[in-house]
Coordinates of C-alpha atoms in Angstrom, one line a residue:
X1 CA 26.3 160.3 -6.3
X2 CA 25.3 162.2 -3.5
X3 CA 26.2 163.2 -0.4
X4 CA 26.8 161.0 3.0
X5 CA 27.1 163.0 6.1
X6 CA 28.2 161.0 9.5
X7 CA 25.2 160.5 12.0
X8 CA 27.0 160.7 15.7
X9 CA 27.3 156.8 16.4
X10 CA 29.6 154.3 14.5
X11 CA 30.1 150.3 14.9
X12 CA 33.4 150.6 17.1
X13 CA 35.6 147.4 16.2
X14 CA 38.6 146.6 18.1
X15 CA 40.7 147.3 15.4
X16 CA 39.1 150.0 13.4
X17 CA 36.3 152.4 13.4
X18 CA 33.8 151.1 10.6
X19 CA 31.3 153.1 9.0
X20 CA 28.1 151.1 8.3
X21 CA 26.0 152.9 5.4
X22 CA 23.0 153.2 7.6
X23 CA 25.3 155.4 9.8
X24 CA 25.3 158.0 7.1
X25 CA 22.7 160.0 6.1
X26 CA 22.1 160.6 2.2
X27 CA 21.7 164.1 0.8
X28 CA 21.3 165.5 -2.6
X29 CA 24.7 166.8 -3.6
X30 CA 22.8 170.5 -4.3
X31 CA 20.8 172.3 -2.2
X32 CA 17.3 172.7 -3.1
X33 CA 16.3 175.7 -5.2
X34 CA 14.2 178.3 -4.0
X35 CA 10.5 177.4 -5.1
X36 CA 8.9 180.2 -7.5
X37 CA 5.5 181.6 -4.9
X38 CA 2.3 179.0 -5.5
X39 CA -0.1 178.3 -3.4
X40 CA 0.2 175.0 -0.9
X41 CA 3.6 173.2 -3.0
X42 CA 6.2 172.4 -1.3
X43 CA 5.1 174.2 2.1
X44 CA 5.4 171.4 4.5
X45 CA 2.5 169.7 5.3
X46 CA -1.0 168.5 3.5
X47 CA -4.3 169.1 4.6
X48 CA -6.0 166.1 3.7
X49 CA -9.5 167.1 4.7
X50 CA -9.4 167.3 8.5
X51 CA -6.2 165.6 9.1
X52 CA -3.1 167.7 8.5
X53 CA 0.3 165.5 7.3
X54 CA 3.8 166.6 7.2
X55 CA 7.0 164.4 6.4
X56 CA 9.6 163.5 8.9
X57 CA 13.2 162.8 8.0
X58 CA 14.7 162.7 11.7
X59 CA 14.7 159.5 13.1
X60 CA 16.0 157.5 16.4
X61 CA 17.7 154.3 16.3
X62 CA 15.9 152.2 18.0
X63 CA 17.1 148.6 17.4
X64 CA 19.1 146.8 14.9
X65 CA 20.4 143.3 13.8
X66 CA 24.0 143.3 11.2
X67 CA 22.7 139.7 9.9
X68 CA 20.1 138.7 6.8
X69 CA 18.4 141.1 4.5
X70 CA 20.1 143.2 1.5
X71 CA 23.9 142.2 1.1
X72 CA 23.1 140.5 4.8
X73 CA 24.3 143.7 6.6
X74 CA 20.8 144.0 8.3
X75 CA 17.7 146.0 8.9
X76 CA 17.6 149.5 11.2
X77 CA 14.5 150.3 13.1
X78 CA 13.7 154.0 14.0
X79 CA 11.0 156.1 15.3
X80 CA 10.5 159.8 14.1
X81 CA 12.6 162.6 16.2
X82 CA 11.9 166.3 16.2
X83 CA 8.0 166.0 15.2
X84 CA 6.8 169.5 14.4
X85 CA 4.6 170.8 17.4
X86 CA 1.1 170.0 17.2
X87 CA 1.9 166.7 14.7
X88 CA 1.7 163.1 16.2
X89 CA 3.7 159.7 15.9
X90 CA 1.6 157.6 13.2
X91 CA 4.5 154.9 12.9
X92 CA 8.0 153.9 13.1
X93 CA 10.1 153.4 10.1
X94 CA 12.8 150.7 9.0
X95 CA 15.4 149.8 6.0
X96 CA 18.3 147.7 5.1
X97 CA 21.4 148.4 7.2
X98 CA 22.9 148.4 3.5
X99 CA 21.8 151.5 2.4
X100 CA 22.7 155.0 3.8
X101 CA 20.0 156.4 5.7
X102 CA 17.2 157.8 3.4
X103 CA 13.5 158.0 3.9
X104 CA 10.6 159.4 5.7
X105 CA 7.3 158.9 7.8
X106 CA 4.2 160.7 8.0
X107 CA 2.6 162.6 11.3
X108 CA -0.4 163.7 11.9
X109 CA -2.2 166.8 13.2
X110 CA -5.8 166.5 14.0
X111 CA -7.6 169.5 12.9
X112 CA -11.0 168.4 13.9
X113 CA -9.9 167.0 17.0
X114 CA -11.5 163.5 16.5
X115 CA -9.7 161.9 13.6
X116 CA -6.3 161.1 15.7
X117 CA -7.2 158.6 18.9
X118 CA -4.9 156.7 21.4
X119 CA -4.6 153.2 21.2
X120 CA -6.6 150.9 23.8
X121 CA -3.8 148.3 23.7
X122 CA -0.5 146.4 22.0
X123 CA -0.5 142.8 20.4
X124 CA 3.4 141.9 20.2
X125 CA 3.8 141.0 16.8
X126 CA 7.1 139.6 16.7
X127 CA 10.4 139.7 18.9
X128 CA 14.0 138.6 18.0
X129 CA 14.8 137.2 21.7
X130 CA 14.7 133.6 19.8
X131 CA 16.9 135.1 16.8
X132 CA 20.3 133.9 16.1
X133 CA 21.9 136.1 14.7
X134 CA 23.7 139.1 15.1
X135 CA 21.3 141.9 16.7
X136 CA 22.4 144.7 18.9
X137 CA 20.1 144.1 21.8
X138 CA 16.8 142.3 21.3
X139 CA 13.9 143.9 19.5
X140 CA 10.3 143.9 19.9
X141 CA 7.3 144.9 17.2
X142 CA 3.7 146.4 18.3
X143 CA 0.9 146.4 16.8
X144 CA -1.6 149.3 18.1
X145 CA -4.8 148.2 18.9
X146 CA -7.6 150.8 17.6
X147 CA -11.1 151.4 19.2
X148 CA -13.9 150.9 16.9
X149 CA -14.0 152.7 14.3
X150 CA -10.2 153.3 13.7
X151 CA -7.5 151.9 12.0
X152 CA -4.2 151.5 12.4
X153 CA -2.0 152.6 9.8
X154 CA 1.9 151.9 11.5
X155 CA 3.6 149.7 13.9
X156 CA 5.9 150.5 16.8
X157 CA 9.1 149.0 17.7
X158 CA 10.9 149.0 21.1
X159 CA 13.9 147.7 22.2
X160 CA 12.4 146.4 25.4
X161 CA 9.3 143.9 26.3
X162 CA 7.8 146.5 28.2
X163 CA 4.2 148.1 26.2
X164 CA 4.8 151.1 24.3
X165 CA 2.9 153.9 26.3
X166 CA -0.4 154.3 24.5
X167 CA 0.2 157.9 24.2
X168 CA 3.1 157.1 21.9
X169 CA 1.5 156.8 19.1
X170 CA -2.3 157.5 17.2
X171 CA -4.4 155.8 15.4
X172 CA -6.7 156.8 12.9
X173 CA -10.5 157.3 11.8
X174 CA -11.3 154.6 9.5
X175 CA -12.3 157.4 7.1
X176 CA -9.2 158.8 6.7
X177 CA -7.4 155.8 6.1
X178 CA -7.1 152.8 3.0
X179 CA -6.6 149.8 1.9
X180 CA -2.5 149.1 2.0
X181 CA -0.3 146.1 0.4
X182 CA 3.0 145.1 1.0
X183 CA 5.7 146.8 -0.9
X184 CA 9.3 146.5 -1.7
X185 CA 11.2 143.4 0.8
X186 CA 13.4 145.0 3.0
X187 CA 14.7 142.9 5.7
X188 CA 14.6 138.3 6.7
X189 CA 16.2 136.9 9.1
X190 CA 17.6 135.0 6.3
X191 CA 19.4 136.5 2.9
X192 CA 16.5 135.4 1.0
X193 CA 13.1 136.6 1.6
X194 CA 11.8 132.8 0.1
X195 CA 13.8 131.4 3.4
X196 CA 13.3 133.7 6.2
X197 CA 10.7 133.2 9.1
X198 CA 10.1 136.7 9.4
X199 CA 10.0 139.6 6.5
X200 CA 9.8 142.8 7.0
X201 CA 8.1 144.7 3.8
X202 CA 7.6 148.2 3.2
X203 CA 3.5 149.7 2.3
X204 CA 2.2 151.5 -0.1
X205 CA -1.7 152.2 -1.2
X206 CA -3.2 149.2 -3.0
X207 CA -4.9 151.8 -5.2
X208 CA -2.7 154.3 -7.6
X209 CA -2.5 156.3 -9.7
X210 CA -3.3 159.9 -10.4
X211 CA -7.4 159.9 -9.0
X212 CA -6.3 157.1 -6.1
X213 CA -6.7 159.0 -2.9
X214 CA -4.9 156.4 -0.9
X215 CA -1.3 157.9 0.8
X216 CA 1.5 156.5 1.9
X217 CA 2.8 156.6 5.0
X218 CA 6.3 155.6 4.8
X219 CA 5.5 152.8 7.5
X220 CA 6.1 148.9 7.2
X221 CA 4.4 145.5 8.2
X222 CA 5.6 142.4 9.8
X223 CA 4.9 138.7 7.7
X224 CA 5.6 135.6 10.3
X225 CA 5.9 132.5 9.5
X226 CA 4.2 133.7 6.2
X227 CA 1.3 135.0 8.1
X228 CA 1.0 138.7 7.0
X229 CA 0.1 139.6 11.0
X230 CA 0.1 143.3 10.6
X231 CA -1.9 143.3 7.0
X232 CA -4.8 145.2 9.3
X233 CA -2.7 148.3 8.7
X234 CA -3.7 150.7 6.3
X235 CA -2.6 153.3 4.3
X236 CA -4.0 157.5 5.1
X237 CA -7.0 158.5 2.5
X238 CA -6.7 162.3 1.1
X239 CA -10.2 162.9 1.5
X240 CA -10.1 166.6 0.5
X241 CA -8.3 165.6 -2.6
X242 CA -7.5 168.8 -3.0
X243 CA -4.7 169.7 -5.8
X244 CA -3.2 172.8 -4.5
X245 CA -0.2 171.4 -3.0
X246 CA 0.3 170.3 -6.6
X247 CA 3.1 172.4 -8.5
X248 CA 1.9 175.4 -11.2
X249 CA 3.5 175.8 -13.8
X250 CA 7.1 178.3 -12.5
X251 CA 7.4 175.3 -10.1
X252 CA 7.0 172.3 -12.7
X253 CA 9.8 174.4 -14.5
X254 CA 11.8 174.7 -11.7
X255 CA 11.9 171.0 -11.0
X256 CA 12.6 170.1 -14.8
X257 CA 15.3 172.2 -14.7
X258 CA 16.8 170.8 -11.0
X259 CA 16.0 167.3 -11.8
X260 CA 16.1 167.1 -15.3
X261 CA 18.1 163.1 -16.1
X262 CA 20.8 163.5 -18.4
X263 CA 21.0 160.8 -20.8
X264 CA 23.9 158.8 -22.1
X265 CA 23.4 157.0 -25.2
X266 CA 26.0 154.1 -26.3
X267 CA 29.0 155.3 -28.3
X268 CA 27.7 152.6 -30.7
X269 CA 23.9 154.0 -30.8
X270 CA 23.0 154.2 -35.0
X271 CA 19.5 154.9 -33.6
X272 CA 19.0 157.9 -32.2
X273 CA 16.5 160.1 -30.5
X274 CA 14.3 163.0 -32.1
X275 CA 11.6 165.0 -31.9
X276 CA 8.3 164.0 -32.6
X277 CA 7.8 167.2 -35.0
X278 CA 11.2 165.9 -37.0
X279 CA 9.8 162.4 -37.0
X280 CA 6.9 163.9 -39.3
X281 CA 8.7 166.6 -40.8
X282 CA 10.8 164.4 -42.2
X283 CA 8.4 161.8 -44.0
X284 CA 6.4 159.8 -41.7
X285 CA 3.6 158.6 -42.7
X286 CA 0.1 157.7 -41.9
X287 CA -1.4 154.7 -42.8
X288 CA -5.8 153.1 -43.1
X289 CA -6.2 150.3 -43.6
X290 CA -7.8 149.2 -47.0
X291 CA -5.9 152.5 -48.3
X292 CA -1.8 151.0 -47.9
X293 CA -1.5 152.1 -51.2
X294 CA -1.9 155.9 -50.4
X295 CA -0.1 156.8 -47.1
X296 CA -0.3 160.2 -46.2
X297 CA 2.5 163.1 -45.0
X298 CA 1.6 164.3 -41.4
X299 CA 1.6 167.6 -40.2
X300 CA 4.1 169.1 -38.3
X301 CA 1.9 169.3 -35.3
X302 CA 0.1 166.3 -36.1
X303 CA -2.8 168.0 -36.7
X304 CA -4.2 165.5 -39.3
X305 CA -3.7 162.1 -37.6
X306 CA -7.1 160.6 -36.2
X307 CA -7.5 161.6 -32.2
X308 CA -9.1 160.0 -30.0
X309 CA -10.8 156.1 -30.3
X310 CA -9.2 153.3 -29.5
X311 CA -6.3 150.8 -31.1
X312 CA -8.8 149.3 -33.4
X313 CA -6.3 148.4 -36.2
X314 CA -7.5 151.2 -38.6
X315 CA -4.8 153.5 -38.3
X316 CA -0.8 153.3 -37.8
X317 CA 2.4 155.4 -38.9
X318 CA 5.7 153.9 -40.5
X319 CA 8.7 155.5 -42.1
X320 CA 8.9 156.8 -45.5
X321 CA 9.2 154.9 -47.9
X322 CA 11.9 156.7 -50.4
X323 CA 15.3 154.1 -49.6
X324 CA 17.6 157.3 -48.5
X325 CA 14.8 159.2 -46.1
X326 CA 14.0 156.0 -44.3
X327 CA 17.2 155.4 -43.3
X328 CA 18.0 159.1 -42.3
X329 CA 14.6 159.0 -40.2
X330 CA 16.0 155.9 -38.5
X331 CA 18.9 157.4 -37.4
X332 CA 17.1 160.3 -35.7
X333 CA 18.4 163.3 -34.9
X334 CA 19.8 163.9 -31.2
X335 CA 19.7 168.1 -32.2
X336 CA 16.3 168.0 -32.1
X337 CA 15.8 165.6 -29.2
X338 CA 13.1 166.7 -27.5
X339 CA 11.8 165.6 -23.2
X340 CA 8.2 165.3 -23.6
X341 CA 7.2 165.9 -20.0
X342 CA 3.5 164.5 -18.4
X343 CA 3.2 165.5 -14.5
X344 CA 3.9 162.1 -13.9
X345 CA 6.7 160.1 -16.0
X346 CA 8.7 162.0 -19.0
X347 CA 8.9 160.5 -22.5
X348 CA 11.4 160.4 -25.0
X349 CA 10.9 159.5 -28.7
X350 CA 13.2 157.4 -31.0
X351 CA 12.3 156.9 -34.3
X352 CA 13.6 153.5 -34.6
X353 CA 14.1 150.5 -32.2
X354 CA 17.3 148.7 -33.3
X355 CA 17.4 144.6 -33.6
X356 CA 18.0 142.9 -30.2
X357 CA 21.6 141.0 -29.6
X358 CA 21.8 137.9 -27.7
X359 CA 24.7 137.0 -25.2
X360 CA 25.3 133.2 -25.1
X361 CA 28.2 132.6 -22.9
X362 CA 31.2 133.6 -24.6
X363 CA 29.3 134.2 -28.1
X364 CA 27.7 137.8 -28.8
X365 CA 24.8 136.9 -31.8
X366 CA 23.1 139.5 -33.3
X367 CA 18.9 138.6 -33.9
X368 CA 18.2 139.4 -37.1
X369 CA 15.3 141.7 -37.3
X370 CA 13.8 140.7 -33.8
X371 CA 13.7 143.2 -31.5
X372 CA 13.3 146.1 -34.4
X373 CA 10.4 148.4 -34.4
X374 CA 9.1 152.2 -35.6
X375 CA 8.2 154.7 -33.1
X376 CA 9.8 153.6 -30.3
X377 CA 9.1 155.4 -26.7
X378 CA 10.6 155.3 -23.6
X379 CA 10.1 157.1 -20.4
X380 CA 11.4 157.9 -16.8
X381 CA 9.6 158.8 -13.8
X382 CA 11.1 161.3 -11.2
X383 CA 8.8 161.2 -7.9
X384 CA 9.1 164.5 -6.1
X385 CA 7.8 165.0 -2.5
X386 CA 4.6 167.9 -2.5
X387 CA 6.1 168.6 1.1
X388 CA 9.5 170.0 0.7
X389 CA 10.1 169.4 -3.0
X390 CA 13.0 167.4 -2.7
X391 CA 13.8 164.0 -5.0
X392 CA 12.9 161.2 -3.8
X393 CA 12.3 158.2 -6.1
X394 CA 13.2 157.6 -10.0
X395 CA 11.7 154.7 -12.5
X396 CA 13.9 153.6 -15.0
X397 CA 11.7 151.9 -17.4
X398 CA 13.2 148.8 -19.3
X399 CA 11.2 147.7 -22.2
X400 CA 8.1 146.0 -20.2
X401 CA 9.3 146.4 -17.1
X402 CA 11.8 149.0 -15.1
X403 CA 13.2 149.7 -11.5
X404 CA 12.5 152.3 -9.1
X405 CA 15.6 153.6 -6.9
X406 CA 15.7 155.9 -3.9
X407 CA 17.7 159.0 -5.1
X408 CA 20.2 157.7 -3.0
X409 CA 21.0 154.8 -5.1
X410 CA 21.0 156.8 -8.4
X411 CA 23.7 158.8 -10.4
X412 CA 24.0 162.4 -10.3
X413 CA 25.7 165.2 -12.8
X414 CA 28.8 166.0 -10.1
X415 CA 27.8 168.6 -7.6
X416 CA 24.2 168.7 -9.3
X417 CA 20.5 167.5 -8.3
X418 CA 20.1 165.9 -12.1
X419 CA 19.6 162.3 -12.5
X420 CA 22.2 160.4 -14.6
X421 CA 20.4 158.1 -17.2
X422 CA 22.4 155.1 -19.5
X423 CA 20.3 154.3 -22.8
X424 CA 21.0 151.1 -23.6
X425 CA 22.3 150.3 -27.4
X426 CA 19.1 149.4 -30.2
X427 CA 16.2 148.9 -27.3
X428 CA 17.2 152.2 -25.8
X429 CA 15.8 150.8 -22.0
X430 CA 17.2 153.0 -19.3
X431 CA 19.4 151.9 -16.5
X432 CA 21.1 153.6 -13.5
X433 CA 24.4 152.4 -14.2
X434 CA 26.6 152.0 -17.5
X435 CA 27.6 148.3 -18.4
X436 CA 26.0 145.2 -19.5
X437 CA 22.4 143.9 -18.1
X438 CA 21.6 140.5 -19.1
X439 CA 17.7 139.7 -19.7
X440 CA 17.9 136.0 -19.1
X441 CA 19.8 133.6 -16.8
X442 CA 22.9 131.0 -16.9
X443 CA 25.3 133.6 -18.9
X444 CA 22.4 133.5 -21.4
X445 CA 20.2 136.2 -22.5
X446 CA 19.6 139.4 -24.5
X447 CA 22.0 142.3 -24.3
X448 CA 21.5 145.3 -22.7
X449 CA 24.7 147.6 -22.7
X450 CA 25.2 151.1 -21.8
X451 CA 28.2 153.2 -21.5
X452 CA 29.2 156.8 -20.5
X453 CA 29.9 158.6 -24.0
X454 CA 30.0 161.8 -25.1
X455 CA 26.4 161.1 -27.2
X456 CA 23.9 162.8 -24.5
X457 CA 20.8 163.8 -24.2
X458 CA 19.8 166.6 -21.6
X459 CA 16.4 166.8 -21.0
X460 CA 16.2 170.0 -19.2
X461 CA 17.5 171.7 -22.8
X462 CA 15.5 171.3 -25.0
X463 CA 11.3 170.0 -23.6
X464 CA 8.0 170.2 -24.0
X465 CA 5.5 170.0 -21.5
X466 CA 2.5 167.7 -23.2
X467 CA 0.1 167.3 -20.3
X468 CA -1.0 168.3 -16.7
X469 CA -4.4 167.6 -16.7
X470 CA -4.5 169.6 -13.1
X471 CA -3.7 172.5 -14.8
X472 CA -6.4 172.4 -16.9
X473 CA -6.2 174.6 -20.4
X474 CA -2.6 176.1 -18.8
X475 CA -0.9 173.3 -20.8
X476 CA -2.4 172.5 -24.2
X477 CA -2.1 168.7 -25.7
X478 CA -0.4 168.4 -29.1
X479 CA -2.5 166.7 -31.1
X480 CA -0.4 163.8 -31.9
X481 CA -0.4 163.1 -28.3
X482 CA -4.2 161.7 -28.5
X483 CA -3.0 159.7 -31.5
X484 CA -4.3 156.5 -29.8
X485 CA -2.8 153.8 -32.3
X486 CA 0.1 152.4 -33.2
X487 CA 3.5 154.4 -33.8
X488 CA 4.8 151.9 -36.0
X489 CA 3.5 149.1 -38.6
X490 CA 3.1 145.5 -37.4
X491 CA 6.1 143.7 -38.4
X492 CA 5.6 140.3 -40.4
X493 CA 8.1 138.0 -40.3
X494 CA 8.9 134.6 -39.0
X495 CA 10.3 134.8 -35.9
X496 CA 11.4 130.8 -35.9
X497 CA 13.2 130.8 -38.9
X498 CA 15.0 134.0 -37.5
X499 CA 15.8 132.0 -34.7
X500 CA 16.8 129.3 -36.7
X501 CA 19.3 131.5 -38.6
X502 CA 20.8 132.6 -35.2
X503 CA 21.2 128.4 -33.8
X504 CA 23.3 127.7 -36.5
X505 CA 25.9 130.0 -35.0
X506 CA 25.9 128.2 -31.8
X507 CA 27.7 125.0 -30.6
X508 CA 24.6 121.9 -30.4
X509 CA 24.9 122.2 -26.2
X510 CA 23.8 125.8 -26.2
X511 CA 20.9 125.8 -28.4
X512 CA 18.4 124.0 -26.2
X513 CA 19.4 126.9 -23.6
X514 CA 19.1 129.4 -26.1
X515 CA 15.6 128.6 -27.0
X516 CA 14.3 128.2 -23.7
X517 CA 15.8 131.8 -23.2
X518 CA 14.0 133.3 -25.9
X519 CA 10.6 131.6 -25.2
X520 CA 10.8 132.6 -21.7
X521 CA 11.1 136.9 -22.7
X522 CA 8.3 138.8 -22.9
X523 CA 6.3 140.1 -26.9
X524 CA 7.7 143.1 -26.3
X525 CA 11.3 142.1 -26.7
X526 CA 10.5 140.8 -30.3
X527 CA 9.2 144.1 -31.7
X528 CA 6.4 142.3 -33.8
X529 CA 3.9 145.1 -32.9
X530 CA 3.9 148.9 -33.9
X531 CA 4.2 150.5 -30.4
X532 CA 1.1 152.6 -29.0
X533 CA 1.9 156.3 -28.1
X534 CA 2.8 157.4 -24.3
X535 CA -1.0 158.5 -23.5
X536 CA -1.9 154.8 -23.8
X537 CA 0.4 153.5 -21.6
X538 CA -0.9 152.0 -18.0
X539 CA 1.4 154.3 -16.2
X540 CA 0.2 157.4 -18.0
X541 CA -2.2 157.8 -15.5
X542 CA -1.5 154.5 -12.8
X543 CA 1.6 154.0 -11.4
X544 CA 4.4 151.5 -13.1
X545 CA 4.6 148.6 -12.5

C-alpha cells in the first residue's frame, strides 16, 4: 500500500492518542519520475480557453462529524490552502472520515479577466445544529449565488452561521462551465445512504468520455430530504479543448513503466493469457458465415480478417479445430502475454474463458460449460492527473461491470508506484484484493477467487501500444484491432438442462435459491456469445461504467 504521513492534529482520547485515517495524508510509496520534456503535460495547470486551472491538494479542516457515512467514522470538510498566486477558490472539498486523506480541487485563474466573478449572495443549504450525532462543532453549507450569466460550480462550508465573505470564493461564466451529476456517496447522517436525511455526493461531468469537454472539479453537492438543493452546480467546460497537456509518446512510456499493474493469476488458472499474435499463430481461425466448412488461418498481424463494419453476424474467430492445438491454445501462453495499451484503459487477451463455479453455502458446484467462451478480454483503467502526473484513480473491470478505487485504496508492488492486480480463476475479472468475491447474495452466488501466486503477469514487460488517436499516425493500429466482430463463436447449448445437471447436486431447500441466483446475473456471466474486441467496447472511448 502506500504511504500515510501524520497531518499536525489527532483525536486526543483520555486514554490514548488515536489516529483517525482522515488524519493521515496518502502518498504514493515512490516518488514521481522525472517527466521526459513535452509540451503542456504534467506542468501544473490547464488553460482551458480563457480560464487557467491548476489542482490543489492542501486543504484546511474546516468541520467534521465521527458518526454516519463509510464504516460510520464520518465525513471531513475542507477548503483549499496554499492556492498558487493569481488562482482563486472555486469550492470546498469533502470525504469519508474513513479514508486517509486523498484528493483534490480545482482553482481558477482568469486570464481574460471576466470569466471568474464574486458571488452577489449565500443561500444556507444545510446546517448540522439539529444533528445528533457526533460532530465536532456545528457545520454550515453555502451555496454561492451567481449574477446572471454565471454559474456556480462548488459550495462552501463554514463552521460558523456567519456568510462566507463573497470574496471567498468565484463563480463562473456560464460558458465555461457544464452540466454536472451526482457521483460516488460519500457521507449521511445515517450508515445507509437509503436512510439518511442529508447525503453528501461527490460530481463529476454528466458528459464523458474522450471528445466530452466537461471537467471535474473535485467539488460536491448537498441532497436534503431527497431534494438535490445544490444540483444548480456545474461542472468547468474546456473550451479550448486543446490536447497539449496530453502526454507524447516518452511520457505515455514513462507512465506504463511507473504504473504499469502487475497481475496475479490464481495458482489454479489452466487458462492463461497470450498474445494476440500467438492466438493466431497458433491456429485460430476465421470463420463467414455460409462458408463454416472452410475456416481460414489468420495472419500473424491480422492482416486478413475483415476491418471495419459492424457486428453483423458475418464474421467470427474460434479455436482450431485439430483436438491437441485447441487445447494448447486454450491454455495460453503467459511468455508471450502481451499489455495492449489504448490512452485510456489497457487490455489483456486470454484465449479462453474457463466455465463459471457456483458457491451455494457450504457446497462449491462447478457449471458445466456456462460461463466458457473464446477470445476473452479484459481491461484496467489507470487515471492519471494532466497536472502533475501523479496516479490517481484505477478501474478494475469485472466481467460487465468493475470498481474504480482512489490509489489510496489499491495495492502496490512494495516501495513501487505499480498497481497490484488479482485475476480471478476461469472468468479472469480483476479485483484489488486476493480472496473470494461472491456475485450473488445469501452465501449464494458465482465464484470469484484470486490469490497471490507466483503465476504473474507484468504489464510494463512486455506491451504494445495499440491506439492514441491524439497522436495521430505516431502510433499505428494493428489491424486486428478494427476487427469489429466477434472473438469467439456463439456457443449453443441449453443453459437449463445445464442448470438442471447442477440442482441435482444440491439439497431440495437450496435449489429455489440457486435458481433465483442464476436468473438474477447478467448474459455475460453465461458466455453464450463470442466476445466483441476492445475497440467495440463503450468504454473504449466513454468512460466505464
Amino acid at each position: 500500500m502506500g504511504n500515510c504521513l501524520s497531518s499536525p492534529s489527532t483525536y486526543i482520547s483520555k486514554k490514548v492518542v488515536q489516529l483517525l485515517p482522515i488524519e493521515t495524508v496518502f502518498k504514493l510509496p515512490a516518488p514521481l519520475p522525472v517527466w521526459p520534456t513535452g509540451e503542456g503535460f504534467a506542468n501544473g495547470s490547464i488553460n482551458l480557453g480563457g480560464l487557467e486551472v491548476c489542482q490543489v491538494s492542501n486543504f484546511t479542516k474546516i468541520w467534521a462529524t465521527r458518526e454516519g457515512g463509510l464504516d460510520n467514522l464520518g465525513v471531513t470538510f475542507f477548503e483549499p490552502s496554499q492556492i498558487p498566486d493569481g488562482f482563486l477558490m472555486l469550492g470546498c472539498y469533502n470525504q469519508p472520515s474513513s479514508k486517509s486523506q486523498f484528493g483534490w480541487v480545482l482553482a481558477g485563474k482568469d486570464d481574460a479577466g471576466d470569466i471568474l466573478q464574486t458571488p452577489v449572495d449565500y443561500t444556507l443549504v444545510w446546517s448540522s445544529e439539529s444533528l445528533k450525532i457526533k460532530q465536532n462543532g456545528n457545520g454550515y453549507i453555502w451555496a454561492p449565488v451567481p449574477p446572471e450569466g454565471y454559474k456556480a460550480v462548488g459550495l462552501m462550508v463554514t463552521s460558523s452561521p456567519e456568510k462566507p465573505p463573497l470574496d471567498k470564493i468565484r463563480v463562473v461564466r456560464s460558458d465555461f462551465t457544464e452540466e454536472c451529476e451526482k457521483d460516488t456517496w460519500i457521507w449521511g447522517d445515517d450508515k445507509a445512504a437509503q436512510s439518511s436525511k442529508v447525503n453528501i455526493y461527490a460530481l463529476r461531468p454528466k458528459t464523458r468520455g474522450s471528445q466530452a469537454h466537461g471537467v471535474c472539479v473535485g467539488t460536491f453537492m448537498t441532497q436534503v430530504d431527497g431534494a438535490a438543493s445544490a444540483l444548480s452546480l456545474s461542472c468547468l467546460k474546456n473550451k479550448q479543448f486543446s490536447l497539449s497537456h496530453m502526454p507524447n509518446l516518452d511520457q505515455i512510456n514513462t507512465i506504463i513503466q511507473t504504473y504499469s499493474p502487475l497481475v496475479y493469476l490464481h495458482p489454479d488458472e489452466p487458462f492463461l493469457p497470450s498474445s494476440v499474435s500467438w492466438f493466431f499463430n497458433n491456429g485460430a481461425l476465421l470463420y463467414k458465415r455460409g462458408e463454416e466448412s472452410n475456416p481460414v488461418r489468420i495472419d500473424p498481424t491480422g492482416s486478413n480478417l475483415p476491418q471495419g463494419g459492424s457486428n453483423d453476424g458475418m464474421y467470427w474467430l474460434d479455436l482450431p479445430t485439430d483436438g491437441a492445438a485447441k487445447g494448447k491454445v486454450k491454455k495460453g501462453d503467459l511468455q508471450s502475454s502481451n499489455a495492449y495499451f489504448h490512452i485510456n484503459p489497457f487490455w489483456v487477451f486470454y484465449p479462453f474463458n474457463g466455465a463459471a463455479r457456483a458457491k451455494v453455502k457450504f457446497i462449491n458446484i462447478p457449471l458445466g460449460k456456462i460461463g466458457e467462451h473464446v477470445g476473452d478480454w479484459e481491461h484496467m483503467t489507470l487515471r492519471v492527473s494532466n497536472f502533475n502526473g501523479e496516479l490517481w484513480r484505477v478501474y478494475y473491470s469485472e466481467h460487465s461491470g468493475g470498481s474504480w478505487l482512489n490509489a489510496s485504496e489499491v495495492e502496490f508492488v512494495s516501495g513501487k508506484n505499480k498497481v497490484v492486480a488479482y485475476s480471478s480463476l476461469h472468468g479472469h475479472a480483476f479485483y484489488a484484493k486476493p480472496g473470494l468475491v461472491l456475485q450473488g447474495n445469501n452465501d449464494i452466488g458465482i465464484r470469484n477467487d484470486t490469490s497471490k501466486s507466483k503465476i504473474m503477469m507484468d504489464t510494463g514487460v512486455r506491451f504494445e501500444m495499440v491506439s492514441a488517436e491524439y497522436l495521430g499516425s505516431v502510433v499505428v493500429e494493428p489491424p486486428w484491432l478494427n476487427f469489429n466482430r466477434p472473438w469467439g463463436p456463439k456457443i449453443n447449448y441449453d443453459t437449463r438442462e445445464e442448470l438442471k445437471n447442477v440442482e441435482k447436486l444440491l439439497p431440495g431447500n437450496l435449489k429455489t435459491q440457486f435458481e433465483k441466483m442464476v436468473n438474477s446475473l447478467p448474459n455475460e456471466v453465461f458466455g453464450e456469445e463470442g466476445p466483441l474486441g476492445p475497440k467495440m467496447k463503450n468504454n473504449w472511448n466513454g468512460d466505464e461504467v
